[in-house]
Amino acid sequence: MALRWIDATFLRGGTSKGLFFREGDLPPAGSERDGLFLAALGSPDRFGRQLDGMGGGLSSLSKVVVVRATDRPDVALEYTFGQAAIREPVMDYSGNCGNLSAAVVPFALEAGLLSLDDGDRAVAVRNTNTDKVIRVRLAVAGGVAATEGGLAIPGVPGTGAPIELEYLEPGGSRTGRLLPGGGPRTGLRFQGRDYTSSVVDAATPMVFVAAGEVGVTGAETPDELDADVGLQARLDGLRRAGAVAMGLADRPEETPLAVPKIAVVLGPRATRTLDGAELPAAAADVVVRTISMGQTHRAIPGTAALAVAVAAAVPGSVVAEAASSAEGDVRIATPSGVVTARAVVAPRPDGPHAVSASLLRTARPLMRGRVAVPGV
């Protein structure tokens, strides 16, 4: 069977990697496009490694982004994010990726979708998954995004040029409400037991539970959490119950794979990072372990970091009660180190309102050419 070759660029954005495409190079959205993405990434793979494709066997390495220029007066680019399941033939478009959002403008510059003068620039882009606008600030050198700089991202070796992502009006990315459960705390029931959670929709829908609520310290490594089959089943059950409470699904079994994500949180405490370094309790305001696509994230999804910062500024939420800081910069201890996110949340008569949320990422292209797609 002949291979099909599609123009693509492989980029790292934050702690994720993915295939980026110009929309004009792809078939229309639908089953043919989904099949192309799955084949390019190597899904489904019952061995969980995606060896016959560009994916890396982790949720953070099994992603695609489709970008197009737009004539809209308020934004220069629009992009759609797709998450490929690793063991199943499923493409999920239910959420956005905050890490790969940092690579959208760099890709557009390389791909000829956008032209910017050299210097510090700001570009408004729209994510179609959530219908939200992100203001991207970056340095341009020689007509492309600068890659050399002094910003270190936990989980990424070396340093790079900072790219600021400011999510405007991030509340209600999928549900239309910042607190779709009706308040800062929501009771969830799984296998006959009641759990206290906070369901928050800021940049992405999230279910937050305190570590003690699910019987862990919250400082475990991703491998330790993933090896606890009972814990993973409980967390996924609570994630699905949260989806129903949010209105994202009518029944738990109808919950999308990618959203909501669920995160275990606890207050400041000493932990160890994946490289063996000790992270003192004073280095962070809150410790977070995030489950994405059934796996514990090695760092934290960018949109999840934004949601943590927003939730920390919502009085009474699980995150606010765990965190040692309120609104503003929130230092999040992840398995790879400390990620800092910022949120502006304003009180309103009908409840808290998320004005903006932002974080810094780095990005760079890894490969540009054509990806070989078999059997599509």
Short mmCIF file of C-alpha atoms in Angstrom, two decimals:
data_model
loop_
_atom_site.label_atom_id
_atom_site.label_comp_id
_atom_site.label_asym_id
_atom_site.label_seq_id
_atom_site.Cartn_x
_atom_site.Cartn_y
_atom_site.Cartn_z
CA MET A 1 0.00 0.00 0.00
CA ALA A 2 1.44 3.37 -1.05
CA LEU A 3 2.41 5.89 1.58
CA ARG A 4 0.81 9.31 1.62
CA TRP A 5 3.11 12.23 2.41
CA ILE A 6 1.71 15.30 4.19
CA ASP A 7 3.54 18.56 4.89
CA ALA A 8 4.05 18.88 8.65
CA THR A 9 6.30 20.36 11.31
CA PHE A 10 7.21 18.64 14.56
CA LEU A 11 7.46 21.18 17.39
CA ARG A 12 7.96 21.25 21.12
CA GLY A 13 5.78 23.62 23.05
CA GLY A 14 6.35 23.73 26.81
CA THR A 15 6.47 20.12 28.02
CA SER A 16 4.62 18.66 25.03
CA LYS A 17 5.53 17.75 21.46
CA GLY A 18 3.19 17.48 18.51
CA LEU A 19 2.67 17.48 14.75
CA PHE A 20 1.57 20.83 13.33
CA PHE A 21 -0.29 21.13 10.02
CA ARG A 22 -1.59 23.93 7.85
CA GLU A 23 -5.30 23.35 7.47
CA GLY A 24 -5.08 23.77 3.69
CA ASP A 25 -2.81 20.70 3.49
CA LEU A 26 -5.38 18.41 5.10
CA PRO A 27 -8.68 16.80 4.08
CA PRO A 28 -11.79 18.36 5.65
CA ALA A 29 -12.46 17.71 9.33
CA GLY A 30 -13.97 14.26 9.75
CA SER A 31 -13.10 10.58 9.69
CA GLU A 32 -10.49 10.83 6.92
CA ARG A 33 -8.57 13.55 8.75
CA ASP A 34 -8.84 11.66 12.05
CA GLY A 35 -7.48 8.52 10.41
CA LEU A 36 -4.57 10.50 9.01
CA PHE A 37 -3.69 11.89 12.43
CA LEU A 38 -3.90 8.48 14.12
CA ALA A 39 -1.72 6.85 11.47
CA ALA A 40 0.84 9.66 11.62
CA LEU A 41 1.16 9.33 15.41
CA GLY A 42 1.09 5.51 15.44
CA SER A 43 -2.26 4.92 17.15
CA PRO A 44 -3.77 2.58 18.08
CA ASP A 45 -0.85 0.65 19.53
CA ARG A 46 -1.73 -2.18 21.91
CA PHE A 47 1.84 -2.09 23.21
CA GLY A 48 1.40 1.56 24.22
CA ARG A 49 4.55 2.85 22.51
CA GLN A 50 3.37 4.28 19.15
CA LEU A 51 6.51 2.87 17.54
CA ASP A 52 4.99 2.95 14.04
CA GLY A 53 4.37 6.69 14.18
CA MET A 54 5.58 10.01 15.54
CA GLY A 55 3.91 9.66 18.95
CA GLY A 56 5.92 8.85 22.05
CA GLY A 57 3.61 6.62 24.07
CA LEU A 58 2.64 9.39 26.52
CA SER A 59 -0.36 11.71 26.42
CA SER A 60 2.00 14.72 26.23
CA LEU A 61 3.62 13.26 23.09
CA SER A 62 0.50 12.19 21.19
CA LYS A 63 -0.89 15.47 19.88
CA VAL A 64 -1.66 17.38 16.70
CA VAL A 65 -2.40 21.04 15.97
CA VAL A 66 -4.06 22.41 12.84
CA VAL A 67 -3.45 26.11 12.13
CA ARG A 68 -4.98 28.55 9.67
CA ALA A 69 -4.76 32.28 9.00
CA THR A 70 -7.98 34.23 9.42
CA ASP A 71 -9.49 37.51 8.27
CA ARG A 72 -11.21 38.05 11.60
CA PRO A 73 -10.47 41.55 12.90
CA ASP A 74 -9.75 40.38 16.45
CA VAL A 75 -7.35 37.49 15.81
CA ALA A 76 -4.59 36.67 13.33
CA LEU A 77 -4.68 32.88 13.61
CA GLU A 78 -7.05 30.09 14.55
CA TYR A 79 -5.99 26.64 15.64
CA THR A 80 -7.56 23.32 16.55
CA PHE A 81 -5.90 20.93 18.99
CA GLY A 82 -6.32 17.17 18.75
CA GLN A 83 -5.34 14.55 21.33
CA ALA A 84 -4.82 11.00 20.04
CA ALA A 85 -5.52 8.07 22.33
CA ILE A 86 -2.54 5.73 22.39
CA ARG A 87 -4.16 2.29 22.58
CA GLU A 88 -7.48 3.17 20.96
CA PRO A 89 -8.40 4.56 17.51
CA VAL A 90 -9.78 7.77 19.00
CA MET A 91 -9.07 11.44 18.29
CA ASP A 92 -10.34 13.75 21.03
CA TYR A 93 -11.00 17.44 20.40
CA SER A 94 -12.75 18.20 23.69
CA GLY A 95 -10.06 20.49 25.08
CA ASN A 96 -7.10 22.73 24.37
CA CYS A 97 -3.38 22.20 25.05
CA GLY A 98 -1.74 25.05 26.92
CA ASN A 99 1.78 23.80 26.20
CA LEU A 100 1.38 23.45 22.44
CA SER A 101 -0.42 26.81 22.38
CA ALA A 102 3.06 28.28 22.77
CA ALA A 103 4.14 26.79 19.44
CA VAL A 104 1.21 28.05 17.33
CA VAL A 105 2.71 31.43 16.40
CA PRO A 106 6.23 30.01 15.89
CA PHE A 107 4.75 27.40 13.51
CA ALA A 108 2.69 29.99 11.65
CA LEU A 109 5.81 32.12 11.09
CA GLU A 110 7.80 29.14 9.77
CA ALA A 111 4.88 27.93 7.61
CA GLY A 112 4.16 31.25 5.94
CA LEU A 113 0.77 31.74 7.59
CA LEU A 114 1.89 34.90 9.38
CA SER A 115 4.51 37.62 8.87
CA LEU A 116 5.87 39.78 11.71
CA ASP A 117 8.59 42.40 11.92
CA ASP A 118 11.52 41.63 14.19
CA GLY A 119 11.23 42.63 17.83
CA ASP A 120 8.86 41.94 20.71
CA ARG A 121 5.44 41.19 19.25
CA ALA A 122 1.94 40.30 20.46
CA VAL A 123 -0.41 38.11 18.41
CA ALA A 124 -4.02 37.23 19.21
CA VAL A 125 -4.97 33.65 18.35
CA ARG A 126 -8.26 31.81 18.75
CA ASN A 127 -8.52 28.24 19.92
CA THR A 128 -11.46 26.61 18.15
CA ASN A 129 -11.84 23.82 20.74
CA THR A 130 -12.84 26.31 23.43
CA ASP A 131 -13.68 29.43 21.38
CA LYS A 132 -11.24 31.37 23.57
CA VAL A 133 -8.71 34.03 22.57
CA ILE A 134 -5.09 33.88 23.71
CA ARG A 135 -2.71 36.81 23.53
CA VAL A 136 0.74 35.45 22.66
CA ARG A 137 3.78 37.62 23.35
CA LEU A 138 7.11 36.56 21.85
CA ALA A 139 10.35 37.82 20.34
CA VAL A 140 10.81 37.65 16.56
CA ALA A 141 14.28 37.51 15.00
CA GLY A 142 14.93 37.10 11.29
CA GLY A 143 11.21 36.71 10.64
CA VAL A 144 10.82 33.66 12.89
CA ALA A 145 10.27 33.12 16.60
CA ALA A 146 13.40 33.49 18.69
CA THR A 147 14.43 30.27 20.41
CA GLU A 148 17.48 31.32 22.43
CA GLY A 149 16.87 32.84 25.84
CA GLY A 150 17.19 32.41 29.56
CA LEU A 151 13.82 30.89 30.54
CA ALA A 152 13.97 27.39 32.03
CA ILE A 153 10.83 25.24 31.93
CA PRO A 154 10.57 22.41 34.48
CA GLY A 155 10.87 19.12 32.62
CA VAL A 156 12.69 20.63 29.61
CA PRO A 157 16.51 20.60 29.48
CA GLY A 158 18.27 23.91 28.95
CA THR A 159 16.68 27.31 28.44
CA GLY A 160 14.81 29.14 25.69
CA ALA A 161 13.19 32.40 24.66
CA PRO A 162 10.10 33.16 26.79
CA ILE A 163 6.67 33.04 25.19
CA GLU A 164 3.89 34.49 27.30
CA LEU A 165 0.42 33.03 26.93
CA GLU A 166 -2.35 35.24 28.30
CA TYR A 167 -5.73 33.54 28.19
CA LEU A 168 -8.43 36.22 28.05
CA GLU A 169 -11.70 35.50 29.86
CA PRO A 170 -10.66 31.86 30.43
CA GLY A 171 -13.71 30.90 32.49
CA GLY A 172 -16.23 28.52 30.98
CA SER A 173 -13.99 27.11 28.26
CA ARG A 174 -16.38 24.20 27.66
CA THR A 175 -19.24 24.65 30.11
CA GLY A 176 -19.85 28.41 29.90
CA ARG A 177 -19.29 28.79 33.66
CA LEU A 178 -16.21 29.18 35.82
CA LEU A 179 -17.80 27.06 38.58
CA PRO A 180 -20.10 24.67 36.69
CA GLY A 181 -20.84 22.74 39.87
CA GLY A 182 -22.61 25.83 41.27
CA GLY A 183 -20.00 26.83 43.85
CA PRO A 184 -16.40 26.44 44.96
CA ARG A 185 -17.02 22.89 46.20
CA THR A 186 -18.95 20.04 44.66
CA GLY A 187 -19.78 16.66 46.17
CA LEU A 188 -19.05 13.69 43.92
CA ARG A 189 -20.11 10.11 44.47
CA PHE A 190 -18.23 7.03 43.30
CA GLN A 191 -18.87 3.41 44.29
CA GLY A 192 -21.11 4.41 47.17
CA ARG A 193 -18.76 6.92 48.74
CA ASP A 194 -19.00 10.71 48.74
CA TYR A 195 -15.96 12.85 47.91
CA THR A 196 -15.43 16.59 48.17
CA SER A 197 -14.04 18.26 45.07
CA SER A 198 -13.84 21.54 43.23
CA VAL A 199 -14.95 21.48 39.61
CA VAL A 200 -13.47 24.49 37.84
CA ASP A 201 -13.60 25.40 34.14
CA ALA A 202 -10.82 27.91 33.46
CA ALA A 203 -8.83 27.33 30.24
CA THR A 204 -9.84 23.68 30.61
CA PRO A 205 -12.39 21.81 32.75
CA MET A 206 -10.75 20.39 35.88
CA VAL A 207 -11.74 18.27 38.86
CA PHE A 208 -9.60 19.03 41.92
CA VAL A 209 -9.49 16.70 44.91
CA ALA A 210 -7.39 16.92 48.06
CA ALA A 211 -4.73 14.22 48.35
CA GLY A 212 -6.07 12.95 51.65
CA GLU A 213 -9.53 12.61 50.15
CA VAL A 214 -8.32 9.84 47.86
CA GLY A 215 -5.80 8.26 50.25
CA VAL A 216 -2.47 9.46 48.89
CA THR A 217 0.18 11.88 50.11
CA GLY A 218 0.16 13.80 46.82
CA ALA A 219 3.95 13.69 46.65
CA GLU A 220 4.12 10.34 44.85
CA THR A 221 5.92 10.03 41.54
CA PRO A 222 3.89 9.57 38.34
CA ASP A 223 5.02 5.93 38.12
CA GLU A 224 3.89 5.27 41.68
CA LEU A 225 0.47 6.77 41.01
CA ASP A 226 0.08 4.96 37.70
CA ALA A 227 1.01 1.63 39.29
CA ASP A 228 -1.88 1.90 41.78
CA VAL A 229 -4.66 0.40 39.69
CA GLY A 230 -7.30 0.95 42.38
CA LEU A 231 -6.35 4.60 42.75
CA GLN A 232 -6.47 5.19 39.00
CA ALA A 233 -9.91 3.61 38.80
CA ARG A 234 -11.11 5.81 41.67
CA LEU A 235 -9.67 8.97 40.10
CA ASP A 236 -11.18 8.17 36.73
CA GLY A 237 -14.52 7.46 38.39
CA LEU A 238 -14.39 10.85 40.12
CA ARG A 239 -13.32 12.50 36.86
CA ARG A 240 -16.36 11.04 35.14
CA ALA A 241 -18.65 12.00 38.01
CA GLY A 242 -17.23 15.51 37.71
CA ALA A 243 -18.01 15.54 34.00
CA VAL A 244 -21.66 14.84 34.78
CA ALA A 245 -21.70 17.52 37.49
CA MET A 246 -20.24 19.97 34.96
CA GLY A 247 -22.75 19.10 32.29
CA LEU A 248 -20.05 17.71 29.96
CA ALA A 249 -21.74 14.30 29.90
CA ASP A 250 -25.18 12.96 30.71
CA ARG A 251 -23.72 9.73 32.07
CA PRO A 252 -20.24 8.88 33.38
CA GLU A 253 -19.54 6.47 30.53
CA GLU A 254 -20.12 9.26 27.99
CA THR A 255 -17.27 11.39 29.40
CA PRO A 256 -14.68 12.51 26.82
CA LEU A 257 -11.16 11.13 27.17
CA ALA A 258 -9.34 14.46 27.35
CA VAL A 259 -11.63 16.51 29.60
CA PRO A 260 -12.20 17.05 32.34
CA LYS A 261 -8.78 16.32 33.72
CA ILE A 262 -8.45 15.45 37.39
CA ALA A 263 -5.73 16.69 39.71
CA VAL A 264 -4.71 15.72 43.23
CA VAL A 265 -3.63 18.73 45.30
CA LEU A 266 -2.06 19.36 48.68
CA GLY A 267 -0.40 22.21 50.49
CA PRO A 268 3.32 22.98 50.45
CA ARG A 269 5.55 20.06 51.36
CA ALA A 270 8.96 18.76 50.39
CA THR A 271 8.96 16.51 47.31
CA ARG A 272 11.44 15.04 44.86
CA THR A 273 11.47 15.73 41.15
CA LEU A 274 11.91 13.14 38.41
CA ASP A 275 15.62 13.91 38.15
CA GLY A 276 16.07 13.12 41.85
CA ALA A 277 16.43 16.71 43.08
CA GLU A 278 14.82 17.69 46.37
CA LEU A 279 12.16 20.37 46.11
CA PRO A 280 11.74 22.10 49.49
CA ALA A 281 8.30 22.95 50.78
CA ALA A 282 9.05 26.69 50.62
CA ALA A 283 9.65 26.49 46.85
CA ALA A 284 5.95 26.20 45.96
CA ASP A 285 2.48 27.25 47.10
CA VAL A 286 0.71 24.02 46.16
CA VAL A 287 1.67 20.50 45.08
CA VAL A 288 -0.25 19.09 42.12
CA ARG A 289 -0.39 15.72 40.38
CA THR A 290 -2.50 15.81 37.21
CA ILE A 291 -4.01 12.84 35.40
CA SER A 292 -4.31 13.30 31.63
CA MET A 293 -5.68 10.64 29.27
CA GLY A 294 -5.36 8.01 32.01
CA GLN A 295 -1.70 8.78 32.81
CA THR A 296 -0.10 10.94 35.47
CA HIS A 297 1.49 13.90 33.74
CA ARG A 298 5.27 14.18 34.12
CA ALA A 299 4.90 17.93 34.69
CA ILE A 300 1.52 19.66 34.31
CA PRO A 301 -0.58 20.48 31.24
CA GLY A 302 -0.39 24.21 30.53
CA THR A 303 -4.14 24.70 30.71
CA ALA A 304 -4.23 22.77 33.99
CA ALA A 305 -1.62 25.14 35.44
CA LEU A 306 -3.82 28.07 34.45
CA ALA A 307 -6.83 26.40 36.07
CA VAL A 308 -4.83 25.88 39.27
CA ALA A 309 -3.96 29.57 39.39
CA VAL A 310 -7.58 30.58 38.88
CA ALA A 311 -8.88 28.06 41.43
CA ALA A 312 -6.34 29.30 43.97
CA ALA A 313 -8.05 32.71 43.78
CA VAL A 314 -11.54 31.28 44.32
CA PRO A 315 -12.30 31.37 48.07
CA GLY A 316 -13.40 28.02 49.45
CA SER A 317 -12.06 25.90 46.61
CA VAL A 318 -9.97 22.81 47.31
CA VAL A 319 -6.99 24.53 45.68
CA ALA A 320 -7.41 27.79 47.61
CA GLU A 321 -7.54 25.92 50.90
CA ALA A 322 -4.41 23.94 50.02
CA ALA A 323 -2.37 26.77 48.54
CA SER A 324 -0.32 29.15 50.64
CA SER A 325 -1.07 32.11 48.36
CA ALA A 326 -4.18 33.65 46.88
CA GLU A 327 -4.64 35.66 43.70
CA GLY A 328 -1.57 36.46 41.64
CA ASP A 329 1.46 34.29 40.95
CA VAL A 330 0.93 30.70 42.06
CA ARG A 331 3.96 28.41 42.29
CA ILE A 332 2.91 24.86 41.45
CA ALA A 333 5.13 21.93 42.46
CA THR A 334 4.95 19.28 39.73
CA PRO A 335 6.92 16.04 39.27
CA SER A 336 9.37 17.96 37.07
CA GLY A 337 9.73 21.12 39.15
CA VAL A 338 7.92 24.37 39.90
CA VAL A 339 5.65 25.96 37.32
CA THR A 340 4.41 29.50 37.96
CA ALA A 341 1.07 30.69 36.63
CA ARG A 342 -0.80 33.94 37.22
CA ALA A 343 -4.53 34.62 37.40
CA VAL A 344 -6.70 37.70 37.79
CA VAL A 345 -10.05 36.84 39.36
CA ALA A 346 -12.57 39.55 40.20
CA PRO A 347 -15.57 39.26 42.55
CA ARG A 348 -18.98 39.83 40.99
CA PRO A 349 -22.51 39.68 42.40
CA ASP A 350 -23.03 36.31 40.69
CA GLY A 351 -19.71 34.90 41.89
CA PRO A 352 -16.01 35.07 40.99
CA HIS A 353 -15.07 36.00 37.43
CA ALA A 354 -11.80 34.97 35.75
CA VAL A 355 -10.47 38.03 33.92
CA SER A 356 -7.27 36.44 32.65
CA ALA A 357 -4.74 33.71 33.30
CA SER A 358 -1.19 33.52 32.01
CA LEU A 359 2.04 31.56 32.09
CA LEU A 360 5.41 31.50 30.38
CA ARG A 361 6.51 28.70 28.06
CA THR A 362 9.28 28.07 25.55
CA ALA A 363 8.98 26.43 22.14
CA ARG A 364 11.06 25.46 19.16
CA PRO A 365 10.71 23.50 15.91
CA LEU A 366 12.25 20.03 15.96
CA MET A 367 11.69 18.92 12.36
CA ARG A 368 10.13 20.29 9.20
CA GLY A 369 9.19 18.20 6.19
CA ARG A 370 6.55 15.60 5.37
CA VAL A 371 5.08 12.89 7.54
CA ALA A 372 4.44 9.47 5.97
CA VAL A 373 0.91 8.18 6.52
CA PRO A 374 0.15 4.54 5.64
CA GLY A 375 -3.26 3.21 4.72
CA VAL A 376 -5.22 6.49 4.67
#
